[in-house]
XYZ file of C-alpha atoms in Angstrom:
728
model
C 38.057 24.381 -41.156
C 40.378 26.925 -40.536
C 43.438 24.141 -41.088
C 41.582 23.799 -44.682
C 41.043 26.825 -45.616
C 45.350 27.677 -44.841
C 45.766 24.760 -47.125
C 43.724 25.689 -50.702
C 45.536 29.728 -49.788
C 49.053 27.448 -49.485
C 47.959 25.866 -52.993
C 46.742 29.113 -54.857
C 49.728 31.247 -53.198
C 52.897 29.173 -55.227
C 50.602 28.786 -57.915
C 50.471 32.908 -58.553
C 54.662 32.460 -58.188
C 55.346 29.858 -60.149
C 52.893 31.164 -62.878
C 55.152 34.680 -62.184
C 58.336 33.692 -61.490
C 57.993 31.625 -65.700
C 57.538 35.159 -66.931
C 59.809 36.497 -66.238
C 62.634 34.067 -67.119
C 61.378 34.921 -69.847
C 63.075 38.437 -70.601
C 66.348 39.257 -71.213
C 68.893 39.540 -69.141
C 68.954 43.683 -69.229
C 65.378 44.889 -68.769
C 65.295 42.294 -65.936
C 68.298 43.850 -64.071
C 66.559 47.150 -65.152
C 63.151 45.765 -63.790
C 64.255 43.752 -60.152
C 65.867 46.985 -59.798
C 62.848 49.207 -59.760
C 60.311 46.703 -60.012
C 61.538 45.252 -56.538
C 59.613 46.835 -54.321
C 56.340 46.053 -57.142
C 57.274 42.371 -57.515
C 57.807 41.579 -53.631
C 54.330 43.396 -53.271
C 51.608 40.794 -55.863
C 54.103 37.915 -54.522
C 51.861 39.511 -50.520
C 48.878 40.401 -51.915
C 46.412 37.775 -52.264
C 45.222 36.511 -55.638
C 42.473 36.073 -54.841
C 41.256 39.525 -54.118
C 42.559 40.688 -57.135
C 40.736 37.784 -59.334
C 37.237 37.870 -58.914
C 36.851 34.609 -59.426
C 38.713 32.558 -57.392
C 37.737 34.697 -54.642
C 33.412 33.697 -55.872
C 34.671 30.435 -55.155
C 36.669 30.526 -51.655
C 34.019 31.820 -50.519
C 31.658 29.720 -51.219
C 33.431 27.175 -50.517
C 34.481 28.529 -46.796
C 30.400 28.939 -46.682
C 30.217 25.047 -46.910
C 32.710 23.920 -44.938
C 31.041 26.092 -42.159
C 26.822 24.678 -42.421
C 28.251 21.536 -42.997
C 30.833 20.903 -39.617
C 28.250 23.244 -37.769
C 25.218 20.336 -38.634
C 27.548 17.867 -37.547
C 28.507 19.366 -34.287
C 24.597 20.155 -33.437
C 24.073 16.429 -33.782
C 27.117 15.590 -32.150
C 25.135 17.604 -29.602
C 21.813 16.782 -29.249
C 23.298 12.821 -29.279
C 24.517 13.406 -26.241
C 21.643 15.158 -24.230
C 18.707 12.222 -25.775
C 19.299 8.794 -25.715
C 16.827 6.896 -27.370
C 12.935 6.656 -25.850
C 12.565 1.920 -24.898
C 8.380 1.925 -24.285
C 8.934 -1.148 -21.692
C 6.046 -3.441 -19.578
C 5.799 -5.239 -16.550
C 6.595 -9.262 -17.703
C 8.143 -8.527 -21.130
C 10.424 -11.650 -22.036
C 13.037 -11.151 -22.812
C 13.137 -12.036 -27.237
C 10.479 -8.839 -26.944
C 13.241 -6.687 -24.846
C 15.851 -7.206 -28.000
C 13.181 -6.246 -30.739
C 11.873 -2.546 -28.743
C 15.758 -1.667 -28.390
C 16.409 -2.948 -32.021
C 19.314 -5.384 -30.466
C 20.535 -8.390 -30.802
C 19.483 -11.052 -28.301
C 22.811 -11.508 -27.309
C 23.033 -8.172 -26.347
C 21.011 -8.357 -23.090
C 22.795 -11.687 -21.561
C 26.451 -9.570 -21.436
C 24.176 -6.639 -19.984
C 22.914 -8.995 -17.733
C 26.219 -10.652 -17.369
C 27.874 -10.753 -13.739
C 24.681 -9.948 -12.136
C 22.289 -11.738 -9.843
C 20.254 -13.354 -12.593
C 21.178 -17.348 -13.759
C 22.396 -16.499 -16.801
C 21.906 -20.526 -17.013
C 18.013 -21.192 -16.902
C 16.740 -17.408 -19.371
C 15.314 -18.557 -22.496
C 13.798 -16.261 -25.029
C 10.328 -16.910 -23.519
C 11.908 -15.914 -19.761
C 10.379 -13.497 -18.839
C 12.391 -11.143 -16.785
C 11.717 -8.813 -13.281
C 11.606 -5.007 -13.396
C 14.565 -3.985 -11.634
C 16.316 -6.728 -14.752
C 15.056 -4.160 -18.112
C 16.244 -1.365 -16.073
C 19.308 -3.295 -15.336
C 20.021 -3.416 -19.390
C 18.671 -0.360 -20.815
C 20.837 1.331 -18.428
C 24.158 -0.202 -19.621
C 22.402 -0.185 -23.368
C 22.587 3.888 -22.211
C 19.221 4.539 -23.305
C 15.965 5.912 -22.052
C 13.438 3.552 -19.786
C 9.142 4.243 -20.220
C 7.103 2.165 -18.552
C 3.337 2.038 -21.282
C 0.624 -0.207 -19.661
C -0.291 -4.256 -21.035
C -0.936 -2.907 -24.425
C -4.810 -2.202 -24.830
C -7.099 -3.581 -28.224
C -9.488 -1.834 -29.950
C -12.458 -0.394 -27.827
C -14.685 -2.900 -28.496
C -18.241 -2.150 -29.397
C -21.068 -3.040 -26.842
C -22.924 -5.879 -28.545
C -25.095 -7.146 -25.373
C -28.734 -7.601 -24.724
C -30.360 -6.578 -22.455
C -34.045 -5.683 -20.886
C -36.325 -3.602 -21.853
C -37.568 -0.886 -20.442
C -40.933 -0.746 -18.556
C -44.597 -0.474 -20.059
C -47.198 0.861 -19.801
C -49.220 -0.171 -16.771
C -51.968 0.257 -18.679
C -50.768 -2.250 -20.869
C -50.044 -4.945 -18.704
C -51.839 -8.006 -19.036
C -53.161 -9.749 -14.955
C -50.626 -13.291 -14.537
C -50.898 -16.386 -11.998
C -48.070 -15.620 -9.047
C -45.164 -18.172 -9.111
C -44.705 -19.396 -5.579
C -41.894 -20.738 -3.485
C -42.606 -23.799 -0.822
C -39.674 -23.054 0.550
C -38.042 -24.548 4.644
C -35.802 -27.470 6.579
C -35.188 -30.312 5.606
C -37.637 -33.606 5.637
C -40.313 -30.780 7.019
C -43.355 -32.047 4.590
C -43.058 -29.681 1.780
C -42.810 -31.550 -1.611
C -45.604 -34.622 0.516
C -47.578 -30.468 0.400
C -47.366 -30.937 -3.206
C -47.758 -33.746 -4.443
C -51.220 -33.303 -2.544
C -52.341 -30.109 -4.953
C -51.055 -32.104 -7.648
C -52.223 -35.473 -6.870
C -48.619 -36.607 -6.970
C -46.395 -38.552 -5.683
C -43.155 -37.270 -6.331
C -41.398 -37.785 -3.054
C -41.937 -40.986 -3.546
C -39.778 -41.174 -6.749
C -37.213 -38.707 -5.129
C -33.700 -40.574 -3.688
C -33.514 -40.350 -0.007
C -37.036 -38.688 0.856
C -34.990 -35.064 -0.222
C -35.557 -33.184 -3.068
C -32.124 -32.490 -4.767
C -33.691 -30.122 -7.371
C -35.269 -27.141 -8.011
C -39.025 -28.389 -9.402
C -41.579 -26.026 -11.174
C -44.802 -27.010 -11.506
C -48.265 -24.895 -12.861
C -51.309 -26.485 -10.622
C -54.603 -25.965 -11.202
C -56.927 -25.087 -8.416
C -60.769 -26.631 -7.877
C -61.349 -23.054 -8.340
C -60.165 -22.547 -11.762
C -56.635 -19.972 -10.588
C -53.752 -21.777 -11.788
C -50.138 -21.588 -9.629
C -46.745 -21.582 -10.623
C -44.899 -23.344 -7.684
C -41.213 -23.953 -7.005
C -40.371 -26.895 -5.041
C -37.007 -25.822 -3.550
C -34.158 -28.408 -2.211
C -34.321 -28.007 2.371
C -30.578 -29.479 3.252
C -28.041 -26.708 3.647
C -26.085 -27.883 1.034
C -28.276 -26.694 -1.397
C -28.674 -23.313 0.004
C -27.896 -21.550 -3.583
C -31.091 -23.001 -4.576
C -33.314 -22.089 -2.283
C -31.702 -17.819 -2.817
C -32.374 -18.716 -6.489
C -36.456 -19.728 -5.810
C -36.952 -16.544 -4.173
C -35.355 -14.799 -6.640
C -37.950 -14.962 -9.244
C -41.070 -15.574 -6.932
C -44.139 -13.940 -6.232
C -45.505 -15.295 -2.750
C -42.826 -17.356 -0.592
C -45.033 -20.221 1.338
C -42.538 -21.166 3.865
C -43.702 -25.122 6.194
C -42.564 -25.268 9.029
C -43.333 -28.577 11.046
C -45.598 -28.708 13.729
C -43.241 -30.900 15.962
C -40.125 -30.306 15.606
C -40.492 -25.762 15.641
C -37.823 -23.401 13.431
C -34.892 -24.559 12.185
C -31.452 -23.774 10.247
C -32.862 -24.110 6.603
C -36.441 -22.156 8.012
C -34.158 -18.709 9.137
C -32.171 -19.375 5.590
C -35.398 -19.202 3.972
C -37.096 -16.481 6.222
C -33.775 -14.422 5.538
C -34.129 -15.334 1.364
C -37.190 -14.257 1.142
C -36.609 -10.507 3.098
C -33.607 -10.004 0.713
C -35.737 -10.742 -2.037
C -39.285 -8.554 -0.860
C -41.025 -11.013 -1.130
C -44.200 -11.673 1.544
C -44.231 -14.947 3.416
C -46.987 -17.506 4.339
C -46.621 -19.389 7.207
C -47.711 -23.776 6.690
C -47.629 -25.065 9.607
C -47.029 -29.099 8.373
C -47.366 -31.759 10.321
C -50.551 -30.597 13.267
C -51.884 -34.858 13.104
C -48.220 -35.818 14.778
C -48.546 -36.313 17.983
C -46.651 -33.314 20.595
C -47.736 -30.775 17.562
C -47.498 -27.088 18.446
C -48.411 -24.608 16.404
C -48.112 -22.640 18.170
C -44.685 -22.698 20.446
C -43.589 -22.634 16.642
C -45.948 -19.046 16.354
C -43.662 -17.866 18.361
C -40.405 -18.613 18.202
C -41.233 -17.550 14.543
C -41.176 -13.553 16.175
C -37.876 -13.814 16.925
C -37.102 -13.227 13.328
C -38.973 -10.832 12.886
C -42.211 -13.366 11.116
C -45.429 -12.253 13.288
C -48.288 -13.342 12.517
C -51.540 -12.256 11.877
C -52.923 -14.035 15.378
C -49.912 -12.136 17.369
C -50.364 -8.790 15.975
C -48.469 -9.403 12.158
C -49.411 -9.566 8.360
C -48.149 -13.388 7.812
C -51.246 -15.272 7.110
C -50.376 -19.350 9.059
C -51.925 -21.329 7.966
C -52.623 -25.004 10.070
C -52.446 -28.037 7.107
C -51.699 -31.694 7.483
C -50.318 -32.987 4.106
C -49.808 -36.799 4.396
C -54.248 -37.001 5.647
C -56.239 -38.685 3.038
C -57.467 -35.356 1.644
C -54.646 -33.080 3.290
C -56.507 -31.082 5.693
C -56.773 -27.869 4.941
C -54.892 -27.451 2.381
C -57.537 -25.510 0.240
C -58.035 -23.137 3.201
C -53.680 -22.663 1.835
C -54.509 -22.479 -1.563
C -57.176 -19.847 -0.755
C -54.502 -17.839 1.032
C -51.636 -17.197 -1.338
C -54.765 -16.889 -4.158
C -55.846 -14.165 -2.080
C -52.274 -12.652 -1.333
C -52.045 -12.336 -5.224
C -54.683 -10.739 -5.672
C -53.942 -8.148 -3.354
C -50.083 -8.312 -5.162
C -51.902 -7.226 -8.433
C -49.648 -9.112 -10.293
C -50.215 -8.410 -14.682
C -46.972 -8.634 -16.677
C -46.251 -8.365 -20.302
C -47.866 -10.618 -22.634
C -46.303 -9.278 -25.961
C -42.715 -8.538 -27.669
C -39.390 -9.745 -26.663
C -38.585 -12.442 -24.770
C -37.868 -12.408 -20.468
C -37.358 -15.047 -18.272
C -34.536 -16.646 -15.864
C -33.227 -20.738 -16.068
C -34.361 -22.048 -12.745
C -32.672 -25.348 -13.542
C -29.744 -27.249 -17.132
C -29.331 -30.263 -16.809
C -28.314 -32.352 -20.298
C -30.555 -34.882 -22.003
C -28.646 -37.302 -24.390
C -31.767 -37.322 -27.138
C -32.218 -33.492 -26.616
C -28.795 -32.053 -25.704
C -29.058 -29.509 -23.556
C -32.318 -28.224 -21.268
C -33.402 -25.803 -19.432
C -36.044 -25.449 -17.185
C -36.863 -21.596 -16.949
C -39.886 -19.066 -15.698
C -41.363 -16.151 -18.435
C -41.873 -13.202 -16.806
C -42.663 -11.374 -19.802
C -43.534 -11.141 -23.349
C -44.850 -15.158 -24.652
C -42.578 -18.060 -26.293
C -42.617 -20.162 -29.265
C -40.436 -22.581 -30.959
C -38.241 -20.324 -32.760
C -37.079 -17.526 -30.990
C -33.571 -17.236 -30.673
C -33.255 -16.663 -27.113
C -29.209 -16.297 -24.901
C -28.939 -16.847 -21.670
C -25.899 -15.955 -19.944
C -22.190 -17.270 -22.483
C -25.190 -19.466 -24.510
C -28.191 -19.246 -27.465
C -30.650 -21.096 -28.453
C -32.707 -21.139 -30.730
C -36.271 -23.053 -30.477
C -36.000 -26.758 -30.933
C -39.321 -27.762 -28.831
C -41.112 -26.399 -25.732
C -42.794 -29.281 -23.390
C -44.607 -28.632 -19.261
C -43.907 -29.714 -15.875
C -45.316 -33.667 -17.287
C -42.903 -33.984 -20.336
C -45.993 -32.980 -22.961
C -44.556 -30.274 -25.537
C -46.653 -27.401 -26.199
C -46.987 -24.633 -28.568
C -46.718 -21.579 -27.057
C -45.199 -20.114 -23.298
C -47.001 -16.815 -21.297
C -45.310 -15.174 -18.020
C -46.135 -17.068 -14.934
C -45.860 -20.628 -16.987
C -42.774 -23.219 -16.111
C -41.510 -24.284 -19.459
C -38.825 -26.623 -20.267
C -36.606 -25.561 -23.377
C -33.791 -27.331 -26.215
C -32.532 -25.948 -28.155
C -29.696 -24.389 -26.385
C -25.835 -24.473 -28.223
C -24.626 -24.545 -24.885
C -25.324 -25.093 -21.414
C -26.473 -22.356 -19.172
C -26.615 -21.753 -15.934
C -28.932 -21.627 -13.215
C -30.359 -18.056 -13.133
C -29.185 -16.638 -15.837
C -30.797 -14.367 -17.227
C -32.943 -15.272 -20.852
C -32.931 -12.455 -23.238
C -34.900 -12.670 -27.130
C -33.304 -11.557 -29.922
C -33.958 -10.105 -33.410
C -31.457 -13.546 -34.928
C -29.006 -15.671 -34.777
C -26.118 -13.083 -36.203
C -26.994 -10.878 -33.272
C -27.406 -13.257 -30.686
C -24.061 -14.482 -31.381
C -23.051 -10.775 -31.676
C -24.265 -10.391 -27.561
C -22.689 -14.279 -26.534
C -19.038 -13.651 -28.435
C -19.393 -9.788 -26.399
C -20.316 -11.220 -23.382
C -17.153 -14.075 -23.241
C -14.476 -11.608 -24.785
C -16.260 -8.458 -22.269
C -15.533 -11.896 -18.660
C -11.222 -11.963 -20.726
C -10.849 -8.875 -19.818
C -12.432 -9.070 -15.930
C -10.004 -12.422 -16.159
C -7.327 -9.989 -17.954
C -7.864 -7.425 -15.378
C -7.451 -10.406 -12.593
C -4.793 -12.097 -14.143
C -1.982 -8.733 -13.901
C -3.174 -8.150 -10.913
C -1.517 -11.373 -9.406
C 1.599 -10.359 -11.747
C 2.444 -7.512 -10.461
C 2.006 -8.879 -6.720
C 3.768 -12.307 -7.611
C 6.240 -9.513 -9.106
C 6.573 -7.719 -6.071
C 6.720 -10.213 -3.503
C 10.147 -11.254 -6.194
C 11.417 -7.860 -6.607
C 12.035 -7.527 -2.399
C 12.831 -11.128 -1.874
C 15.675 -10.196 -4.505
C 15.933 -6.797 -2.493
C 16.400 -9.441 0.808
C 19.422 -12.064 -0.652
C 21.474 -8.976 -2.505
C 21.882 -7.805 1.160
C 22.274 -10.608 2.762
C 25.337 -11.212 -0.663
C 25.845 -7.663 -0.398
C 29.244 -7.657 1.686
C 30.249 -11.275 1.540
C 33.172 -12.340 -1.120
C 32.645 -13.535 -4.132
C 34.172 -16.712 -3.447
C 31.666 -16.705 -0.240
C 28.761 -15.972 -1.809
C 28.935 -18.156 -4.432
C 29.873 -21.079 -2.346
C 26.485 -20.561 -1.030
C 24.728 -19.836 -3.822
C 25.367 -23.151 -4.300
C 24.376 -24.452 -1.393
C 20.498 -23.171 -1.953
C 20.845 -24.664 -5.781
C 21.798 -28.113 -3.631
C 18.829 -28.359 -1.377
C 16.705 -27.326 -3.656
C 17.851 -30.403 -6.045
C 14.960 -32.736 -7.903
C 12.472 -34.948 -6.198
C 12.891 -38.282 -6.242
C 10.165 -40.760 -6.836
C 9.178 -42.369 -3.334
C 9.541 -38.144 -1.749
C 7.016 -37.547 -4.725
C 4.430 -40.443 -4.482
C 4.802 -38.923 -0.715
C 4.065 -35.647 -1.993
C 0.965 -35.907 -4.177
C -0.555 -38.790 -1.255
C -1.618 -35.615 0.224
C -3.372 -34.349 -3.240
C -7.252 -35.398 -3.040
C -8.022 -34.170 -7.533
C -11.270 -34.787 -7.864
C -13.303 -34.452 -10.877
C -17.481 -33.644 -10.114
C -20.411 -34.678 -12.468
C -23.621 -33.895 -12.077
C -26.817 -34.135 -14.248
C -28.122 -30.627 -13.677
C -25.848 -27.526 -13.063
C -27.732 -26.642 -9.934
C -26.619 -30.178 -7.995
C -23.440 -29.508 -9.597
C -22.960 -26.091 -7.800
C -24.094 -26.755 -4.444
C -21.461 -29.698 -4.409
C -19.012 -27.292 -5.693
C -20.204 -24.154 -3.094
C -19.530 -27.345 -0.514
C -15.953 -27.537 -1.810
C -15.756 -24.633 -1.018
C -16.261 -23.593 2.290
C -12.925 -26.509 2.407
C -10.686 -25.779 5.571
C -8.043 -28.375 6.028
C -5.690 -28.337 3.301
C -2.730 -27.890 6.010
C -3.820 -31.774 6.645
C -4.893 -33.094 2.816
C -5.117 -30.656 0.129
C -8.345 -31.286 -2.427
C -8.259 -30.147 -6.170
C -10.957 -29.523 -8.080
C -9.928 -30.910 -11.581
C -13.216 -30.902 -13.339
C -17.069 -30.462 -12.832
C -20.064 -30.223 -15.287
C -23.263 -32.128 -16.779
C -23.941 -34.888 -17.764
C -23.027 -38.759 -17.724
C -19.599 -40.011 -16.682
C -17.291 -39.804 -19.894
C -13.770 -41.257 -21.391
C -12.513 -38.153 -20.618
C -13.037 -37.678 -17.157
C -11.698 -41.038 -17.148
C -8.879 -39.961 -19.070
C -8.503 -35.972 -16.705
C -9.049 -38.542 -12.820
C -5.840 -41.004 -15.237
C -3.368 -37.949 -14.890
C -4.574 -36.401 -12.354
C -4.585 -39.553 -9.888
C -7.554 -38.155 -8.778
C -11.394 -39.640 -7.979
C -14.778 -38.842 -10.750
C -17.547 -38.581 -8.103
C -21.025 -38.129 -9.951
C -24.827 -37.094 -9.200
C -27.489 -38.620 -10.092
C -25.763 -39.653 -13.731
C -25.048 -43.309 -15.275
C -21.478 -45.234 -15.942
C -22.037 -46.813 -19.106
C -19.500 -50.415 -18.447
C -16.980 -49.298 -21.743
C -16.882 -46.451 -19.344
C -16.588 -48.440 -15.976
C -14.336 -50.508 -18.185
C -11.606 -48.657 -19.074
C -11.901 -47.274 -15.161
C -10.854 -50.376 -14.134
C -7.759 -50.908 -16.649
C -6.655 -47.620 -15.901
C -7.225 -48.051 -12.168
C -9.918 -45.160 -11.580
C -12.351 -45.215 -9.083
C -15.213 -43.599 -10.242
C -18.094 -43.030 -7.026
C -21.717 -42.856 -8.121
C -24.477 -40.923 -5.572
C -28.158 -39.981 -5.469
C -27.871 -38.634 -1.595
C -25.761 -35.483 -1.468
C -24.880 -36.091 2.058
C -23.821 -39.857 1.528
C -21.239 -37.977 -1.279
C -19.856 -35.869 0.827
C -19.211 -37.789 3.643
C -16.926 -40.270 0.795
C -15.784 -37.428 -0.102
C -14.504 -36.805 4.055
C -13.088 -40.901 4.223
C -11.395 -40.315 1.078
C -9.547 -37.186 2.429
C -9.185 -38.890 5.690
C -7.670 -42.116 3.899
C -4.982 -40.447 2.289
C -3.833 -39.216 5.530
C -0.562 -40.270 7.603
C -2.181 -42.861 10.158
C -2.001 -41.053 13.710
C -0.051 -42.799 17.301
C -2.377 -43.796 19.612
C -0.392 -44.843 23.369
C -2.642 -47.456 25.414
C -1.776 -48.367 28.687
C -1.204 -51.542 29.331
C 0.304 -51.691 33.004
C 0.536 -49.011 36.151
C 3.956 -49.933 38.600
C 4.709 -47.330 41.400
C 8.996 -46.423 42.032
C 9.027 -48.092 46.458
C 12.863 -47.768 46.347
C 15.745 -46.912 44.826
C 19.099 -48.731 44.563
C 21.920 -49.067 41.846
C 24.187 -52.096 40.161
C 27.366 -52.243 39.345
C 28.086 -54.115 35.826
C 31.569 -53.995 34.715
C 32.885 -50.612 36.171
C 28.912 -49.298 35.731
C 26.744 -48.488 38.246
C 22.903 -49.220 36.671
C 20.277 -46.895 38.626
C 17.295 -49.408 39.489
C 13.423 -49.019 40.748
C 12.146 -51.253 42.780
C 8.989 -51.319 41.607
C 5.121 -53.221 42.661
C 2.358 -52.954 39.952
C -1.163 -51.913 40.620
C -2.855 -53.000 37.562
C -2.677 -54.839 35.206
C 0.884 -56.377 34.191
C 4.794 -54.969 32.584
C 5.966 -56.809 29.934
C 9.334 -56.261 28.513
C 9.120 -55.906 24.748
C 6.758 -52.912 25.223
C 7.604 -49.309 25.674
C 7.881 -47.766 29.129
C 7.719 -44.179 30.148
C 8.308 -42.658 33.436
C 6.048 -39.444 34.953
C 7.182 -37.516 37.974
C 4.493 -35.330 38.712
C 2.949 -36.147 36.287
C 5.585 -35.181 33.674
C 6.432 -37.182 31.403
C 9.726 -37.112 32.296
C 11.676 -40.354 30.010
C 10.018 -42.349 27.102
C 11.096 -46.491 25.653
C 12.088 -49.456 26.783
C 14.093 -51.531 29.890
C 17.578 -53.059 29.887
C 16.595 -55.722 32.484
C 13.182 -56.380 34.383
C 14.500 -59.446 37.209
C 12.005 -60.604 39.576
C 13.961 -61.355 42.954
C 16.919 -62.646 41.297
C 15.270 -64.241 37.714
C 15.231 -62.037 34.793
C 11.703 -62.365 33.369
C 9.052 -60.969 30.832
C 6.291 -60.438 32.515
C 5.076 -58.977 35.919
C 1.670 -59.427 36.714
C -0.589 -57.031 38.971
C 0.601 -56.480 42.433
C 4.479 -58.467 42.053
C 7.077 -56.545 42.908
C 9.660 -56.539 40.772
C 13.826 -54.595 39.615
C 14.279 -52.722 36.628
C 16.400 -50.634 35.010
C 15.871 -48.520 31.774
C 17.759 -48.576 28.551
C 19.478 -45.227 28.841
C 21.645 -44.585 32.022
C 21.707 -41.696 33.090
C 17.813 -41.125 34.277
C 17.895 -41.308 38.221
C 14.729 -42.621 39.985
C 13.015 -40.820 43.109
C 10.671 -43.255 45.707
C 7.074 -41.823 44.222
C 7.425 -42.103 40.507
C 5.594 -44.015 38.460
C 6.180 -46.219 35.670
C 3.837 -46.863 32.298
C 4.123 -49.789 30.566
C 2.318 -49.170 27.350
C 2.018 -49.882 23.134
C 1.746 -47.927 20.365
C -1.565 -48.543 17.356
C -1.706 -47.138 14.876
C -5.025 -45.578 14.291
C -6.805 -43.988 10.837
C -7.092 -40.834 11.094
C -9.894 -37.955 9.874
C -10.097 -34.829 8.347
C -11.074 -31.950 10.293
C -13.039 -30.691 7.839
C -16.899 -30.278 9.077
C -18.884 -28.741 5.225
C -21.196 -28.031 8.143
C -25.057 -30.764 8.140
């Protein structure tokens, strides 16, 4: 600023001096001499006096100019000071891409690449969509001279909770008595379905594959006394644990069926635990009392160990001895009466008015009807046209039918009912709620899907964070590994590592894929698929062969299933489903295996065999002969001395072409082949039991000792068997 003011002052001074000299030149010489001699000091003083001190206009202009210049310089100085103190703040987040980082920095992508030059990151593999680790984001921000600010994942706008929930409990004075819901539980093949058949006068058990129940059946039974009971028949097989648990959750009373000749078994204990978890009372039905060897008292004593105390032993559990296979079904009416009596003690009531509430017992896809559910109504009265929500699906009820397939117009609490009209297939166990309209149903389903997506995002973020930490630790170790070596050596080592990571050859890839079994599961109902998938969760032999569940669903095998199996080179397993001729031909053309089963443990056995077929064969040694060494000596062959063992065959025979092993004090010290086998001086190929022989090994450094044993054996490849045990 001072330089600019001085420059202005000099210009103004020069202008004033020039004007004064010009006026003086016009005067006469006489006057000039007089003025000069007398006024010289004045003139020099005028030259020394600054003109803006005498001229008001110039002084005001100059002072204004000084003010402007001073303010401008102060402003520029402040801006420079501010820019040095505060850097630009950049908001970044974990897992951001190169393109995203460039955008928030307001830079070109090339600037990111320049910042990452001369670092450990591989720039050749870095694309605009490549995700950057935390260490590289920090590096780029630091080199750009900016300030870092970490942010969480962008939060969506908070959505209003539009879920549907159960109504508050109704006034007890307004409740109406209802029929009991009774679940029949117990071990497989203890006669649960046969018992229900006698009560219903049907033959369900005869029609079931393998004679075992593999679905939950819901039936409304009218007793001679006029009482109505809804029975749920659950599978007893070990694979259907989830179905039994679901049956216990929606029931009022559990009838525990135990065979008198078999006693308490694994699924019996599990059924007791399910009933306890659901806080449901038990009625004990001891079945097969007509069989030889039946011991009902033994059953009661065994149950004491599981806190099931019958009335005979001072407890509160009613025990009824029955025989479901006899013509009249011995004591079945006594069992029904015991159940009704217990239901009366429980005083079961429900609200028959208002929106419907219930539970999906089973769901499946019907060719003519689409998605169908079997449900138990727990509150309200279901009618045609009702709008229902269950899980992530909704329905406008088009049709309702009972267990016999007969169309019904309404379903009250405790009634089992088949519902048609679902947009998608709900899962077994889902809660059914009635809503006022279709838009409301869509809003509920959308909200539930949104909640599920949010939960998944949280889980994914957690996994990403764990992976990031692992990668960061690995990178830190790599930097420490290469930190103290010359750059040339470091480059060479990295080249060697990249060379080891070369792509797999076709043969190697085929060998790797042979140790992976991708499977697709299709079942007739949701509960069956659930049971099979739960069994898959017990798979613990991934070190032998990986079991990869590609897809599972309800319904017959489709063209899409075949295409998936072809893509993943997998196998399709169908449970109680059909395959059309067109699909079969398509699968045969594409080389896709489709395996259909009607009994669940047959399906699991088939799966075990398929897994075993993908394992490499194991090599087993089969002994052919044994010989003991009686003497040792050596023979000269050329310039070498070869050790020879004199042996006698104790068992079997020695065959020169087979493999041999040398055993000393129980330890195998050598395996290989023979270089020679002689009987006396003749070369032979076989030495039989009791004969003496001399033999030398292919490895000359091995020394024989008297007492050693020589075993002749052959190797046979035996198919391996998977170690996975599903538990039944």
